[in-house]
Amino acid sequence: MSINPNEVWEPTSDHRTPAGTLHSEAARDHLWMHFTRHSVFEDRSEGGLGHTVPIISKGQGWKIWDDRGNEYIDGLSGLFVVQVGHGREELAEAAAKQAKELAFFPLWSYAHPKAIELAERLASHAPGDLNRVFFTTGGGEAVETAWKLAKQYFKLTGKPTKHKVISRAVAYHGTPQGALSITGIPAAKEMFEPLVPGAHKVPNTNMYRAPDHLRDDEKAFGRWAADRIAEAIEFEGPDTVAAVFLEPVQNSGGCFPPPAGYFERVREICDEYDVLLVSDEVICSFGRIGSMFACDDFGYVPDIITCAKGMTSGYSPIGAMIASDRLFEPFKSGTTYFPHGYTFGGHPVSAAVAMANLDIFEREGLNDRVRTNAPIFKATLDKLLDLPLVGDVRGAGYFYGIELVKDKATRETFNDAESERLLRGFLSKALFDAGLYCRADDRGDPVIQLAPPLIMGPEQFDDIESRLRSVLTEAENHL
């Protein structure tokens, strides 16, 4: 969440650390937060506008509370993570039980029961012959792992020059150096260049911003967008391209779903050029779109799935790369091995929590719940299209973006200064003040993103729409 530097944040609570320091002061002085502008917390002069760090201290179901006792709707599942909601005691109990039995052991030439059981369970949900599960501690590591596997696989199968990857403009695939190269957001990369070479970008599937002649023909736009991948492979040389990395629904830019026929065509292209199709499902898996893996929702079978977040609903960190039997074949004989791994990959406690989390999915029918309620969620958010600021509502399942525009008739967007003033100067704090935690993002065009816990239903959707409507109506006065 961003904070308006021109407004005074309310005083924090008097909660203190074991050393006796106010949480707000210790956070300011010692905690380096992720993707955060720390300057807004640093003005300590008398009468200055230094703000205290917002502190979330409790969660239950789809609600969260800050350290002052204020209640909010968690409209983002933390960070596209808390599928089954906050406060699930059985997940905490599963972690405690496993920690007592075996708190840690690596998967370096040894195995432990929970990693074995979870690998089998994930493979049973994955499509096709995706039966080999390589555990990581998060999504960026899973993406990094997938690129490394693609490179080694082609070296082992007599095609050593195939090492490049194709991904989409504005797409986010993680922060490790390789994953960051695959990421298509220039501003996220410029401070860390030079990055890993060999990553190339193609247009994404933002139909709202499609070329004029394709804007009203979803299938034609899908074919056009997919064919840009073939074009990039031809341009780089098919004997140099190893993989295409695509999210089922692209996150950055504001939830771009695939047009009709898109993934069918992408699969054809990858097969034609012997290029691996990687379905990056760090956000989209585990019911976010509906199925356990979103590639099933859109009818394609990738060669690799990367996943994380919802696997444990955030109760413990874990990620995975799930690969096809074909990709594992070269590692089944001789001295060949994958020289790659992580100390905490497939951690016993995290694996136990993931198993318990998937038990909840099955017992409560969460995948079917999303499929049933997704059309209601979309219809509820579509009501916002009557507002002057709202240009587009798009997404799938429990994963939606609301694009904000300056002019609905022309689809004119905001310039950088206007976007800064709208999103960070008003919307981020106004939404939070309205009791809604979600995301105001301008890595593409300005959007508000929603990805609520999968336990939510129509009553909560109406509440979210009402709060959004109030804030977006007021936002007209801040342009």
PDB file of N, CA and C in Angstrom, residues 17 19-34 38 41-42 44 53:
ATOM      1  N   THR A  17       7.881  -3.749  21.080  1.00  0.00           N
ATOM      2  CA  THR A  17       8.718  -4.928  20.858  1.00  0.00           C
ATOM      3  C   THR A  17       9.223  -5.441  22.208  1.00  0.00           C
ATOM      4  N   ALA A  19      12.060  -5.367  23.228  1.00  0.00           N
ATOM      5  CA  ALA A  19      13.056  -4.399  23.704  1.00  0.00           C
ATOM      6  C   ALA A  19      12.420  -3.128  24.246  1.00  0.00           C
ATOM      7  N   GLY A  20      11.098  -3.036  24.164  1.00  0.00           N
ATOM      8  CA  GLY A  20      10.403  -1.866  24.695  1.00  0.00           C
ATOM      9  C   GLY A  20      10.174  -0.752  23.701  1.00  0.00           C
ATOM     10  N   THR A  21      10.520  -0.965  22.437  1.00  0.00           N
ATOM     11  CA  THR A  21      10.352   0.046  21.396  1.00  0.00           C
ATOM     12  C   THR A  21       8.951  -0.032  20.805  1.00  0.00           C
ATOM     13  N   LEU A  22       8.343   1.108  20.538  1.00  0.00           N
ATOM     14  CA  LEU A  22       7.066   1.105  19.834  1.00  0.00           C
ATOM     15  C   LEU A  22       7.226   0.374  18.504  1.00  0.00           C
ATOM     16  N   HIS A  23       6.258  -0.465  18.165  1.00  0.00           N
ATOM     17  CA  HIS A  23       6.319  -1.177  16.892  1.00  0.00           C
ATOM     18  C   HIS A  23       6.518  -0.216  15.727  1.00  0.00           C
ATOM     19  N   SER A  24       5.828   0.911  15.765  1.00  0.00           N
ATOM     20  CA  SER A  24       5.912   1.868  14.659  1.00  0.00           C
ATOM     21  C   SER A  24       7.332   2.413  14.508  1.00  0.00           C
ATOM     22  N   GLU A  25       7.997   2.650  15.632  1.00  0.00           N
ATOM     23  CA  GLU A  25       9.360   3.187  15.580  1.00  0.00           C
ATOM     24  C   GLU A  25      10.353   2.109  15.168  1.00  0.00           C
ATOM     25  N   ALA A  26      10.179   0.910  15.678  1.00  0.00           N
ATOM     26  CA  ALA A  26      11.081  -0.181  15.299  1.00  0.00           C
ATOM     27  C   ALA A  26      10.929  -0.514  13.817  1.00  0.00           C
ATOM     28  N   ALA A  27       9.689  -0.462  13.315  1.00  0.00           N
ATOM     29  CA  ALA A  27       9.465  -0.701  11.887  1.00  0.00           C
ATOM     30  C   ALA A  27      10.178   0.352  11.054  1.00  0.00           C
ATOM     31  N   ARG A  28      10.058   1.603  11.472  1.00  0.00           N
ATOM     32  CA  ARG A  28      10.702   2.693  10.736  1.00  0.00           C
ATOM     33  C   ARG A  28      12.221   2.567  10.756  1.00  0.00           C
ATOM     34  N   ASP A  29      12.786   2.171  11.875  1.00  0.00           N
ATOM     35  CA  ASP A  29      14.233   2.202  12.062  1.00  0.00           C
ATOM     36  C   ASP A  29      14.949   0.923  11.634  1.00  0.00           C
ATOM     37  N   HIS A  30      14.223  -0.211  11.568  1.00  0.00           N
ATOM     38  CA  HIS A  30      14.925  -1.478  11.324  1.00  0.00           C
ATOM     39  C   HIS A  30      14.332  -2.352  10.224  1.00  0.00           C
ATOM     40  N   LEU A  31      13.074  -2.190   9.895  1.00  0.00           N
ATOM     41  CA  LEU A  31      12.441  -3.079   8.925  1.00  0.00           C
ATOM     42  C   LEU A  31      12.537  -2.485   7.527  1.00  0.00           C
ATOM     43  N   TRP A  32      13.165  -3.223   6.620  1.00  0.00           N
ATOM     44  CA  TRP A  32      13.276  -2.787   5.224  1.00  0.00           C
ATOM     45  C   TRP A  32      12.167  -3.495   4.455  1.00  0.00           C
ATOM     46  N   MET A  33      11.098  -2.771   4.167  1.00  0.00           N
ATOM     47  CA  MET A  33       9.930  -3.378   3.542  1.00  0.00           C
ATOM     48  C   MET A  33      10.104  -3.511   2.029  1.00  0.00           C
ATOM     49  N   HIS A  34       9.353  -4.404   1.446  1.00  0.00           N
ATOM     50  CA  HIS A  34       9.482  -4.731   0.032  1.00  0.00           C
ATOM     51  C   HIS A  34       8.695  -3.753  -0.828  1.00  0.00           C
ATOM     52  N   HIS A  38      10.326   4.381   1.507  1.00  0.00           N
ATOM     53  CA  HIS A  38      10.527   4.617   2.942  1.00  0.00           C
ATOM     54  C   HIS A  38      10.618   6.089   3.304  1.00  0.00           C
ATOM     55  N   PHE A  41       8.209   7.774   5.787  1.00  0.00           N
ATOM     56  CA  PHE A  41       8.275   7.479   7.223  1.00  0.00           C
ATOM     57  C   PHE A  41       9.417   8.222   7.924  1.00  0.00           C
ATOM     58  N   GLU A  42      10.193   9.011   7.166  1.00  0.00           N
ATOM     59  CA  GLU A  42      11.464   9.493   7.692  1.00  0.00           C
ATOM     60  C   GLU A  42      11.464  10.919   8.233  1.00  0.00           C
ATOM     61  N   ARG A  44      11.162  13.310  10.856  1.00  0.00           N
ATOM     62  CA  ARG A  44      11.025  13.224  12.312  1.00  0.00           C
ATOM     63  C   ARG A  44      11.045  14.602  12.978  1.00  0.00           C
ATOM     64  N   VAL A  53       4.277   3.448  10.090  1.00  0.00           N
ATOM     65  CA  VAL A  53       4.107   2.317   9.187  1.00  0.00           C
ATOM     66  C   VAL A  53       2.761   1.653   9.468  1.00  0.00           C
TER      67      VAL A  53
END
